[in-house]
Coordinates of C-alpha atoms and ligand atoms in Angstrom, one line a residue:
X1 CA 72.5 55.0 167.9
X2 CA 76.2 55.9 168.2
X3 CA 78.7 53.2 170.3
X4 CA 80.2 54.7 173.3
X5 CA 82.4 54.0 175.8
X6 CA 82.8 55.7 179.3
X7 CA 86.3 55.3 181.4
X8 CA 85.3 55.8 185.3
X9 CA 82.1 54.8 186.3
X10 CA 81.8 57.5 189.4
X11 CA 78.8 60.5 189.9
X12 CA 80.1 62.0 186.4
X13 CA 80.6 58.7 184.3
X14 CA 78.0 56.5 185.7
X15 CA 75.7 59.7 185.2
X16 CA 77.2 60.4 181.4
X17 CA 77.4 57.1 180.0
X18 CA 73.2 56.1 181.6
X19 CA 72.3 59.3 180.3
X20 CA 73.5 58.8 176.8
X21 CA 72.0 55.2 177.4
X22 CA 69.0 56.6 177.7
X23 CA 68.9 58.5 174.7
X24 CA 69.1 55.5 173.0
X25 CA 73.0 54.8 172.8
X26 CA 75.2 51.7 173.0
X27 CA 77.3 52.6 175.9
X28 CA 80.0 50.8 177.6
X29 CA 81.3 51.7 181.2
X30 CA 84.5 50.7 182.2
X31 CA 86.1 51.4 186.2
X32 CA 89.1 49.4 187.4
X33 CA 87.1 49.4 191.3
X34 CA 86.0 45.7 190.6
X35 CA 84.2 45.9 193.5
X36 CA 81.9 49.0 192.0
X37 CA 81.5 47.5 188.7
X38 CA 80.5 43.8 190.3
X39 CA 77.6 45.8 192.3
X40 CA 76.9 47.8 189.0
X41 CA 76.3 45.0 187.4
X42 CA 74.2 43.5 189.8
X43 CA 71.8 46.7 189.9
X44 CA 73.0 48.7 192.9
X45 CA 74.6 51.8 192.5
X46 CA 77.5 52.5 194.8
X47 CA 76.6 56.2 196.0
X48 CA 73.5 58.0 196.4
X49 CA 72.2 60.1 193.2
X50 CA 68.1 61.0 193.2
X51 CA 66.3 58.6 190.3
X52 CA 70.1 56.8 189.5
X53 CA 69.4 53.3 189.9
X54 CA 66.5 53.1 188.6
X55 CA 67.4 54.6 185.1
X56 CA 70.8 52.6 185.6
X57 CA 68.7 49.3 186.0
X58 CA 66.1 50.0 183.1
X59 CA 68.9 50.7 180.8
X60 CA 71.0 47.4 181.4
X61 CA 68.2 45.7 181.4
X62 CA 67.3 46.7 177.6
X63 CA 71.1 46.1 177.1
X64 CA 72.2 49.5 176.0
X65 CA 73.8 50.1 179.1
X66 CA 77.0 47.7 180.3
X67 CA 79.9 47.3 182.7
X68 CA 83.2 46.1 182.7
X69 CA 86.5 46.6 184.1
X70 CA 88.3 44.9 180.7
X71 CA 89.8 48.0 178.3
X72 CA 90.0 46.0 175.7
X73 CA 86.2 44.9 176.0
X74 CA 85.5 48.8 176.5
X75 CA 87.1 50.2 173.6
X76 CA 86.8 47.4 171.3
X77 CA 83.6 48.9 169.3
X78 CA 83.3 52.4 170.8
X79 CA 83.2 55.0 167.9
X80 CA 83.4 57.6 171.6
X81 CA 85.5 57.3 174.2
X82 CA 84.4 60.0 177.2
X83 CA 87.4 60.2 180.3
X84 CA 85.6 60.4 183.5
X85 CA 87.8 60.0 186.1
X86 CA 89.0 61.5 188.8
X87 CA 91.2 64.4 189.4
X88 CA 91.7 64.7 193.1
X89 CA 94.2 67.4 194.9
X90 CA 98.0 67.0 194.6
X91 CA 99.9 67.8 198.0
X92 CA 100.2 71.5 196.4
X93 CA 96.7 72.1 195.7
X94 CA 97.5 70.9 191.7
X95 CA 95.1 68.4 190.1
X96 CA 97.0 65.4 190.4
X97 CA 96.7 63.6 186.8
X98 CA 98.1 60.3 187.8
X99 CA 94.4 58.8 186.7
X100 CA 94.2 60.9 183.9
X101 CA 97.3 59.1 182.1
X102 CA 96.4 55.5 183.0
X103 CA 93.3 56.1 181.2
X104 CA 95.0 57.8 178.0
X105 CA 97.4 54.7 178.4
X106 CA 95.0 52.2 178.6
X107 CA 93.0 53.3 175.9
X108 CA 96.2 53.7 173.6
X109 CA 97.2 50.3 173.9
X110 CA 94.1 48.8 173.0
X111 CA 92.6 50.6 170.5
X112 CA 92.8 49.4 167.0
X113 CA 90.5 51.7 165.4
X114 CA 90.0 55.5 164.8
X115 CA 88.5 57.2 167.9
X116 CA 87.2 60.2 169.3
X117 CA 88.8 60.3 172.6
X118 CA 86.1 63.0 174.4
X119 CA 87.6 64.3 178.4
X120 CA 84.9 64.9 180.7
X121 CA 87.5 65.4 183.7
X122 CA 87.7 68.5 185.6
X123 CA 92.2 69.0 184.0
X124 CA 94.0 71.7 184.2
X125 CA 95.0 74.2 180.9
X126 CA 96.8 72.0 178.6
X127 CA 96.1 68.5 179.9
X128 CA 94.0 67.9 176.4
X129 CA 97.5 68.4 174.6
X130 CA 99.3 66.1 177.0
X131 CA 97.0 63.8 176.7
X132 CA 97.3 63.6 172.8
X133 CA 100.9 62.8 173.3
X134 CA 100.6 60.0 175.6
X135 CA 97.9 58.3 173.1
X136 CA 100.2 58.7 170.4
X137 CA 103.1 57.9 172.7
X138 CA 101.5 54.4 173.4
X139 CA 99.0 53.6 170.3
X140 CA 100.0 52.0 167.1
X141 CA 101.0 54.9 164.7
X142 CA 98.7 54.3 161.8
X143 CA 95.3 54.6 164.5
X144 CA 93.8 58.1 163.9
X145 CA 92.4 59.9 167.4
X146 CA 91.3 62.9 168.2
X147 CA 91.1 64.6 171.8
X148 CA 88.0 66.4 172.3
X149 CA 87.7 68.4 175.7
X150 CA 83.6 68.4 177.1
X151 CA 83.5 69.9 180.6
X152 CA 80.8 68.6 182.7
X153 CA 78.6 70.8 184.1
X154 CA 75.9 69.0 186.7
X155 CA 75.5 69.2 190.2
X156 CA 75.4 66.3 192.5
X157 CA 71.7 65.5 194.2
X158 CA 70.7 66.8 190.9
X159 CA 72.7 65.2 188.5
X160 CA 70.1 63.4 186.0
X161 CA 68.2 67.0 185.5
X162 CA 71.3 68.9 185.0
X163 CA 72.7 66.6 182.2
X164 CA 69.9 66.0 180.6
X165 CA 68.9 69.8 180.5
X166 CA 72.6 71.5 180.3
X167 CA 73.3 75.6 180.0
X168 CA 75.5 74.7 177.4
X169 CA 77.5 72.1 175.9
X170 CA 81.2 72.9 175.8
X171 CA 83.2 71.2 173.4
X172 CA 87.2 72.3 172.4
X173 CA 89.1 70.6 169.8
X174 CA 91.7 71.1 167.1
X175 CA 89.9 69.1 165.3
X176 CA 86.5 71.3 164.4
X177 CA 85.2 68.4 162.6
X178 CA 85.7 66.0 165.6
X179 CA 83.7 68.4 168.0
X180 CA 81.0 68.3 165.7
X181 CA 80.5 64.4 165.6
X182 CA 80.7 64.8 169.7
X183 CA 78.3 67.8 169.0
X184 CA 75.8 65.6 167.4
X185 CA 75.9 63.2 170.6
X186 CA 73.9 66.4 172.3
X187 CA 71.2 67.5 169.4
X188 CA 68.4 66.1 171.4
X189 CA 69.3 67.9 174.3
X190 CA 68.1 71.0 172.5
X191 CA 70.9 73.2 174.4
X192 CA 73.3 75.7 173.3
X193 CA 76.2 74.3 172.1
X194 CA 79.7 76.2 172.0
X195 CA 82.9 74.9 170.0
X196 CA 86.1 76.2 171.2
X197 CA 89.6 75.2 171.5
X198 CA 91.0 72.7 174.0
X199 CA 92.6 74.8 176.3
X200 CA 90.0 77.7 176.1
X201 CA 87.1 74.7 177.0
X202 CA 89.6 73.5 180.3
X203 CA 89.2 77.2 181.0
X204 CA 85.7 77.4 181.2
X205 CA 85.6 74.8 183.5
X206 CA 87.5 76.4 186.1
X207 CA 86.2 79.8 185.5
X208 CA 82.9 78.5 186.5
X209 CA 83.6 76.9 188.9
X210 CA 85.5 79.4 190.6
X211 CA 83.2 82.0 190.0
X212 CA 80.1 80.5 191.8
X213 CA 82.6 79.9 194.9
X214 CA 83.3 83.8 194.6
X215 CA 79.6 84.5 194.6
X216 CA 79.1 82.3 197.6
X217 CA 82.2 83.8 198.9
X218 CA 81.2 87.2 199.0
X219 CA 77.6 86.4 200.0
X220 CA 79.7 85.2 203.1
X221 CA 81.7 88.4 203.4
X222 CA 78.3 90.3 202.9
X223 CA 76.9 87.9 205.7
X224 CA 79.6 89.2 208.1
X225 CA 78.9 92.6 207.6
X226 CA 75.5 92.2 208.2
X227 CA 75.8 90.4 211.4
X228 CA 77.7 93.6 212.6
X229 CA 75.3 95.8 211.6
X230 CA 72.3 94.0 212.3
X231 CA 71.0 93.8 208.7
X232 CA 69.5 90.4 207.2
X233 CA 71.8 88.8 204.5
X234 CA 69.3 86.5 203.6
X235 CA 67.1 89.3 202.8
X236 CA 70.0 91.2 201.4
X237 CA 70.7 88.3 198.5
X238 CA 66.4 88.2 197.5
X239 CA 67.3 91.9 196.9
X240 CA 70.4 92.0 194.7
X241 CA 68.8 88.6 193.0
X242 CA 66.1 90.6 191.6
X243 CA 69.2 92.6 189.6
X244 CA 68.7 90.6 186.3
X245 CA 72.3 91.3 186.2
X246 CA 72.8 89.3 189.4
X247 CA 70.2 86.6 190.0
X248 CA 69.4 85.0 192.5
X249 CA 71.4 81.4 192.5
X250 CA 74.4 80.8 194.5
X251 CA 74.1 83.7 197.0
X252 CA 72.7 81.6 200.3
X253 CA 74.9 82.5 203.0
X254 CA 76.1 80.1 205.6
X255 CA 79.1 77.3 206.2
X256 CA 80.6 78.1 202.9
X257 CA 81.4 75.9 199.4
X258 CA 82.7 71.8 200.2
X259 CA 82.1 69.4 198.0
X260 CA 84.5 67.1 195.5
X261 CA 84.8 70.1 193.4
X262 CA 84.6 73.7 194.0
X263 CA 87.5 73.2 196.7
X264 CA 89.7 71.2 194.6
X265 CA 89.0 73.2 191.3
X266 CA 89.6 77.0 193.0
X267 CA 92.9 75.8 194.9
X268 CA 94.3 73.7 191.4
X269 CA 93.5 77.3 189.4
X270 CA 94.9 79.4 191.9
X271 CA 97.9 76.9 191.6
X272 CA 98.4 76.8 187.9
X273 CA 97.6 80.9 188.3
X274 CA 100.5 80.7 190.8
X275 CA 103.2 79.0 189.0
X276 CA 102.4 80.8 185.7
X277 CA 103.4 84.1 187.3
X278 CA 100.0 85.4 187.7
X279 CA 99.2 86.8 191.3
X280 CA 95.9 84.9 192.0
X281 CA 94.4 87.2 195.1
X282 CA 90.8 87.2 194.5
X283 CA 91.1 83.2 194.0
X284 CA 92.9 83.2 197.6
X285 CA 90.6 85.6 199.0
X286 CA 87.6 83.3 197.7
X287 CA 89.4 80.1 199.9
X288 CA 90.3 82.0 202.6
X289 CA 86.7 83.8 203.5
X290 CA 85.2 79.6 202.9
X291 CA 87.8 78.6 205.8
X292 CA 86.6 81.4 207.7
X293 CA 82.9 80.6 207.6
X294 CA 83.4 77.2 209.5
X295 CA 85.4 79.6 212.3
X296 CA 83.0 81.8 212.6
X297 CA 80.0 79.5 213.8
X298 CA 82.6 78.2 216.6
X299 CA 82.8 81.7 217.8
X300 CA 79.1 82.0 217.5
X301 CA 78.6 78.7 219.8
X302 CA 81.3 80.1 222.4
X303 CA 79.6 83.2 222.8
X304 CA 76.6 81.3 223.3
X305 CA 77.3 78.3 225.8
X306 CA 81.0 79.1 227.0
X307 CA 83.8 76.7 226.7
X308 CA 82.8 73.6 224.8
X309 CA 85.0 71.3 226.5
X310 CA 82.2 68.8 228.1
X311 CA 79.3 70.0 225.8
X312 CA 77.3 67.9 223.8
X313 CA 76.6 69.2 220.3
X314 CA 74.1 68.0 218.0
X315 CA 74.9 68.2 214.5
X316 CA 72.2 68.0 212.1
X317 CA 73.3 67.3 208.6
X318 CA 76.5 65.9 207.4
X319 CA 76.9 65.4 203.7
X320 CA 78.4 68.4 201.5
X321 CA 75.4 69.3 200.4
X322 CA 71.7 67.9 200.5
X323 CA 70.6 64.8 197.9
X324 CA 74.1 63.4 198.4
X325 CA 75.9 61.1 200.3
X326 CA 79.0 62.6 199.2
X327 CA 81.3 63.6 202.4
X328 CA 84.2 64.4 200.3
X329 CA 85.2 68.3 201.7
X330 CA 82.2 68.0 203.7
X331 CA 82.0 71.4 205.8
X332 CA 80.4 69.0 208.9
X333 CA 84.1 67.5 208.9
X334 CA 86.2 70.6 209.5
X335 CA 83.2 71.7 212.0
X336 CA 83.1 68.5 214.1
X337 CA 87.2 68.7 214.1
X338 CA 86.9 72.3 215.5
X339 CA 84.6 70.9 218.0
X340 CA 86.1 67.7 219.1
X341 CA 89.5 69.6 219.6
X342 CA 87.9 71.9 222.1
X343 CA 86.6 68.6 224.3
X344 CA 82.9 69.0 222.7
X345 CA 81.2 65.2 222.2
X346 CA 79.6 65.4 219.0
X347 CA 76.0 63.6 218.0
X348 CA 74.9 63.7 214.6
X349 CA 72.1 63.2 212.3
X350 CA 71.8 62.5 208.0
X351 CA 69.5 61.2 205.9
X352 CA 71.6 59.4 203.9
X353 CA 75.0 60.2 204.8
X354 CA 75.7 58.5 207.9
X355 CA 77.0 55.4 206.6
X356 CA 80.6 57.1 204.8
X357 CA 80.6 59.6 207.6
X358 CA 81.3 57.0 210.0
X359 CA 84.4 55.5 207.8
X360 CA 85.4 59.4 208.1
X361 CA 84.3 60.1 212.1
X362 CA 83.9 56.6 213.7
X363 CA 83.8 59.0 217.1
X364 CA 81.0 60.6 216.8
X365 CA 77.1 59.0 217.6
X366 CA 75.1 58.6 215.0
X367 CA 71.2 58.8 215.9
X368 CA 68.6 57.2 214.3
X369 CA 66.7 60.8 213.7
X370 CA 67.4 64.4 214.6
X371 CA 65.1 63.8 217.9
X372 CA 67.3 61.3 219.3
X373 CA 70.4 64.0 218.5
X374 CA 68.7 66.7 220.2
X375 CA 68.3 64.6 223.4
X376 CA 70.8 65.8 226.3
X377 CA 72.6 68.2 223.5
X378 CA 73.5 71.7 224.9
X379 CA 73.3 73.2 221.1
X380 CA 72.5 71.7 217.8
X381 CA 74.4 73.1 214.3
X382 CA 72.5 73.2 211.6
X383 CA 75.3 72.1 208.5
X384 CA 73.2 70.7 205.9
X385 CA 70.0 71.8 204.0
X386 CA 68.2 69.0 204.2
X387 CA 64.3 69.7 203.4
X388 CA 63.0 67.6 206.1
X389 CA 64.8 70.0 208.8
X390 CA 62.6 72.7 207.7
X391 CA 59.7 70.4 208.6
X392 CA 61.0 69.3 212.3
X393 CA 58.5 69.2 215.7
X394 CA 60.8 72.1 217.0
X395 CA 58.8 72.0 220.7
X396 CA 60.0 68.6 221.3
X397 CA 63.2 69.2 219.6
X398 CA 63.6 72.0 222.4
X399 CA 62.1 69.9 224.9
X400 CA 64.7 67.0 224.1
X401 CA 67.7 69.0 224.8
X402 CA 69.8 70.5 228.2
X403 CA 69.6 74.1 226.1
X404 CA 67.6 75.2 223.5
X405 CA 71.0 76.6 221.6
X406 CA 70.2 76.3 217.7
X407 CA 73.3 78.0 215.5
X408 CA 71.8 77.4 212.1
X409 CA 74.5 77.0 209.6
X410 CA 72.5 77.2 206.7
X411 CA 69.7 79.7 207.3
X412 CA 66.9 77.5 207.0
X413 CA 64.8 78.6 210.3
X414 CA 63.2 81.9 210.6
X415 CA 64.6 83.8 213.3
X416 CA 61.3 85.0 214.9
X417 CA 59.5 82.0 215.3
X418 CA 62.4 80.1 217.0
X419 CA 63.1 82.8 219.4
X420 CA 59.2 82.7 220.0
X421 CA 59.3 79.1 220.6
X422 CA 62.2 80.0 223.5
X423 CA 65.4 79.1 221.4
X424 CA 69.0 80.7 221.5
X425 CA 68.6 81.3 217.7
X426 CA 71.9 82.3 215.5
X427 CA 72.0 82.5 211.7
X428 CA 75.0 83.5 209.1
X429 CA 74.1 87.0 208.7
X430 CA 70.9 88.0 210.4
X431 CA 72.1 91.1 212.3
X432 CA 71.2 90.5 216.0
X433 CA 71.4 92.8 218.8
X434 CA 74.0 93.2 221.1
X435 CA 76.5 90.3 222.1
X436 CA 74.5 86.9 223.6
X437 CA 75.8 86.3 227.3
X438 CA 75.5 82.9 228.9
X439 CA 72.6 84.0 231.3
X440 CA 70.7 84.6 228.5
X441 CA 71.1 80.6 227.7
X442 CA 70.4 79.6 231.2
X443 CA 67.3 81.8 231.2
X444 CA 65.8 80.1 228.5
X445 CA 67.0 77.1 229.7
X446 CA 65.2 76.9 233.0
Ligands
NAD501 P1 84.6 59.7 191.2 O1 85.7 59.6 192.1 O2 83.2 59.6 191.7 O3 84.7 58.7 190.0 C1 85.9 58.5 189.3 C2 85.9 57.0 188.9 O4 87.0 56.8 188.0 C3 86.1 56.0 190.1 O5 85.1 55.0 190.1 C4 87.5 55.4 189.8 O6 87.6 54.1 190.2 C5 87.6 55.5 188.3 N1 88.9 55.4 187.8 C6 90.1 56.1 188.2 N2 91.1 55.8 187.4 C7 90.6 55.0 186.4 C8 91.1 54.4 185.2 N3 92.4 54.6 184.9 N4 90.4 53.6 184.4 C9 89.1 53.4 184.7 N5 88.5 54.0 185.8 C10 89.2 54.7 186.6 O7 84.8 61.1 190.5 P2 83.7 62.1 189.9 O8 83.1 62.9 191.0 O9 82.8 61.4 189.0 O10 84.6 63.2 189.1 C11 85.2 62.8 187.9 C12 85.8 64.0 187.2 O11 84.7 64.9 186.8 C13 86.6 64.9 188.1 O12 87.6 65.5 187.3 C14 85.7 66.0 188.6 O13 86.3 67.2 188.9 C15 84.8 66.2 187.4 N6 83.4 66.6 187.8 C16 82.8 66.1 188.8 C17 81.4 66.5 189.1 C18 80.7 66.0 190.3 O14 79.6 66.5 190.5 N7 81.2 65.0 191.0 C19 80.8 67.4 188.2 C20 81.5 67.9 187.1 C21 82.8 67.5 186.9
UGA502 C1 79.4 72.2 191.6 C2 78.9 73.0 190.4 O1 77.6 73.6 190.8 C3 78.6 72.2 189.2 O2 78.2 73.0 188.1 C4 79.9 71.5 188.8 O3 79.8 70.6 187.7 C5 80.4 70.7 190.0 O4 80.6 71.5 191.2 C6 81.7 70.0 189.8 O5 82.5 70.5 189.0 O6 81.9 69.0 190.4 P1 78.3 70.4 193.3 O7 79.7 70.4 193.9 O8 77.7 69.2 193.1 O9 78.4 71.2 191.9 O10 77.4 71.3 194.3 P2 76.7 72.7 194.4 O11 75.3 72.6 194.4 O12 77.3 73.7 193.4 O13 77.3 73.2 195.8 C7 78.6 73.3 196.1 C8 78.8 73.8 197.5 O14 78.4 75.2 197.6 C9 78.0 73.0 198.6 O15 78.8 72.8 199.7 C10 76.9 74.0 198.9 O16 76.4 73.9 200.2 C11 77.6 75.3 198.7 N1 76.6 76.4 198.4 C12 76.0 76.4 197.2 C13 76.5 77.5 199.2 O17 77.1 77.5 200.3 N2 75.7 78.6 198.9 C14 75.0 78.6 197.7 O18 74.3 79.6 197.4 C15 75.1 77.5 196.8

């Protein structure tokens, strides 16, 4: 049982410091939101993360697990400090640091023992190093630290599962020994572990993460060509995933990458790329084909039902991704803007969502399920994943609206069996014949 201490009690921190609860730790979480560490503490977690509260509940309630928004109650016995907050977009596409250094300064004027200072943060190359001067800028000199950098590596929706069954562990120090104690924090985890240094374990971060928005990027590009030539991407990526060199993850076609992090993460590389004198193209390539994708399906619409000014569009999904209720970068954002701008009035449908969307788009009408969107709506938009979409009453979903127009964002309908049931059916990348006129809308319509 090792003591640690987690600054930033968000998806990554709350997710770190129950985990390590769980494997039978003394863990601390500390968040200056008073308002998320009062409902911590009274059991409820403040977003939605699959299986979250519960393992946050049973581990306060054997006591290994604790919340406060006091540093010095934090760090007074923690033999591990992990960083894990945030490290939003700077108005140049930089990661902005600003919460980065209150951390390093709170936990430097409060600690009065040796500690392994471990940054879970997404930083940019070098941060580690900066960080190592501000502790010893601000901590009493005779207090020995060390800054270990430990990228995390989980998804949202899935965030339990991927931490508790990693690739890899990444760990960079100076300090090999230091790694190693952080190192034995993982053991039971039973995954490959990889000691590095600092700036070369920042690195991998991004690299990641910027490489699975490429592959999604180009699945998009690939998409596009196939809708030309009337090929079928999805088809297309089950094909090149059987290429053990490939694999199949992270090639499904559709609106493109959002979330808190791959948008955030490419532009801050391409930036510190940028200003290093590098000539980042493929990184700006990757950003601009994602801007695209959201483009494209308003082209797709237009071609469909004409001008949009007047239309009601349904919009079926709204978080980033499904098993979230995380809007941040949302794609359904940038697509509703698109929409709204051209006169369409938007309805809108999400599982769990619905309640931050509306702080984001109180103009839009949120139903109480997708049948309720689909009534009176010229064309719904597929935008998010969700499984229960796949298992919609489509007749009465076609029945319900003024045209049976279903652009589906995300691939999750088979073509044939919509256009069977009399729907207007457009994918990302299933090669169609000929351009759609309007008559063919009305035809199915009547
Ligand atoms: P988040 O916004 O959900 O949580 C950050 C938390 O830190 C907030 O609760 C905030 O109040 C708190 N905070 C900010 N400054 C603080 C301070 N000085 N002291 C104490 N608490 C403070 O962010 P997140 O999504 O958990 O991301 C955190 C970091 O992890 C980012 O760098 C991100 O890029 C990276 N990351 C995120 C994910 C993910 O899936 N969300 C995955 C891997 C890495
Ligand atoms: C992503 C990475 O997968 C994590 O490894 C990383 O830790 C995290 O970012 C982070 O640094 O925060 P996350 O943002 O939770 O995780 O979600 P993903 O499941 O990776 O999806 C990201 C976006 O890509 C979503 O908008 C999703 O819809 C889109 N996506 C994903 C596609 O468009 N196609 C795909 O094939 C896969």
């Amino acid at each position: 049982m090792r003591k640690i201490s987690v600054i930033g009690a968000g998806y990554v921190g709350l997710v770190t410091g129950t985990c390590f609860a769980d494997l039978g730790n003394q863990v601390i979480c500390v968040d200056i939101d008073e308002e998320k560490i009062a409902k911590l503490k009274a059991g409820t977690i403040p977003f939605y993360e699959p299986g979250l509260e519960e393992m946050v509940r049973r581990n306060a309630q054997s006591g290994r697990l604790r919340f406060t928004t006091s540093y010095p109650e934090g760090i007074k016995e923690a033999e591990f400090v992990f960083i894990a907050v945030n490290t939003p977009s700077g108005a140049e596409g930089e990661a902005d640091l600003k919460y980065i250094r209150m951390a390093a300064e709170g936990i430097a004027k409060v600690m009065d023992h040796p500690l392994i200072i471990v940054n879970k943060s997404t930083v940019p190359i070098g941060t580690g190093d900066w960080m190592a001067e501000i502790v010893e800028e601000y901590a009493h000199p005779e207090i020995e630290f060390t800054v270990v950098s430990n990228p995390e590596f989980l998804r949202e929706g899935a965030a339990i599962g991927d931490f508790l069954n990693p690739d890899r562990i990444v760990l960079g120090s100076t300090n090999r020994e230091a790694a190693e104690q952080v190192a034995q924090l993982y053991l039971s985890l039973r995954a490959p572990i990889m000691i590095t240094d600092l700036r070369t374990a920042e690195m991998i971060k991004y690299a990641s993460n910027a490489y699975l928005a490429n592959r999604i990027s180009f699945i998009n590009e690939i998409a596009s060509i196939c809708e030309k030539l009337g090929a079928d991407v999805k088809e297309v990526a089950i094909g090149m995933g059987y290429d053990k060199r490939i694999g199949p993850d992270y090639l499904d076609a559709g609106l493109g990458w959002g979330g808190s992090c791959f948008p955030k993460d490419v532009k801050a590389l391409e930036h510190m790329a940028s200003i290093h004198g590098c000539h980042p193209q493929l990184l700006r390539a990757v950003m601009e084909i994602n801007r695209d994708q959201r483009r494209l399906i308003i082209q797709t619409l237009r071609e469909i039902v004409g001008t949009l000014h007047g239309k009601t569009i349904g919009i079926l999904g709204l978080a980033f991704k499904p098993n979230t209720d995380d809007m941040r970068e949302a794609p359904s954002i940038e697509v509703i803007h698109l929409l709204t701008s051209e006169g369409a009035r938007i309805k809108a449908y999400d599982p769990v969502a619905m309640e931050v969307a509306k702080g984001i788009m109180p103009d839009v009408t949120y139903c109480s399920d997708p049948y309720q969107m689909a009534e009176g709506s010229d064309a719904l938009i597929a935008v998010t994943e969700w499984n229960e979409f796949q298992h919609l009453d489509m007749v009465r979903v076609k029945e319900l609206m003024r045209q049976p127009v279903l652009i589906d964002g995300r691939n999750i309908y088979d073509p044939q069996k919509l256009g069977e049931l009399g729907f207007i059916y457009r994918g990302v990348g299933r090669g169609y014949e000929g351009p759609t006129v309007i008559s063919e809308v009305k035809k199915a319509a009547s």
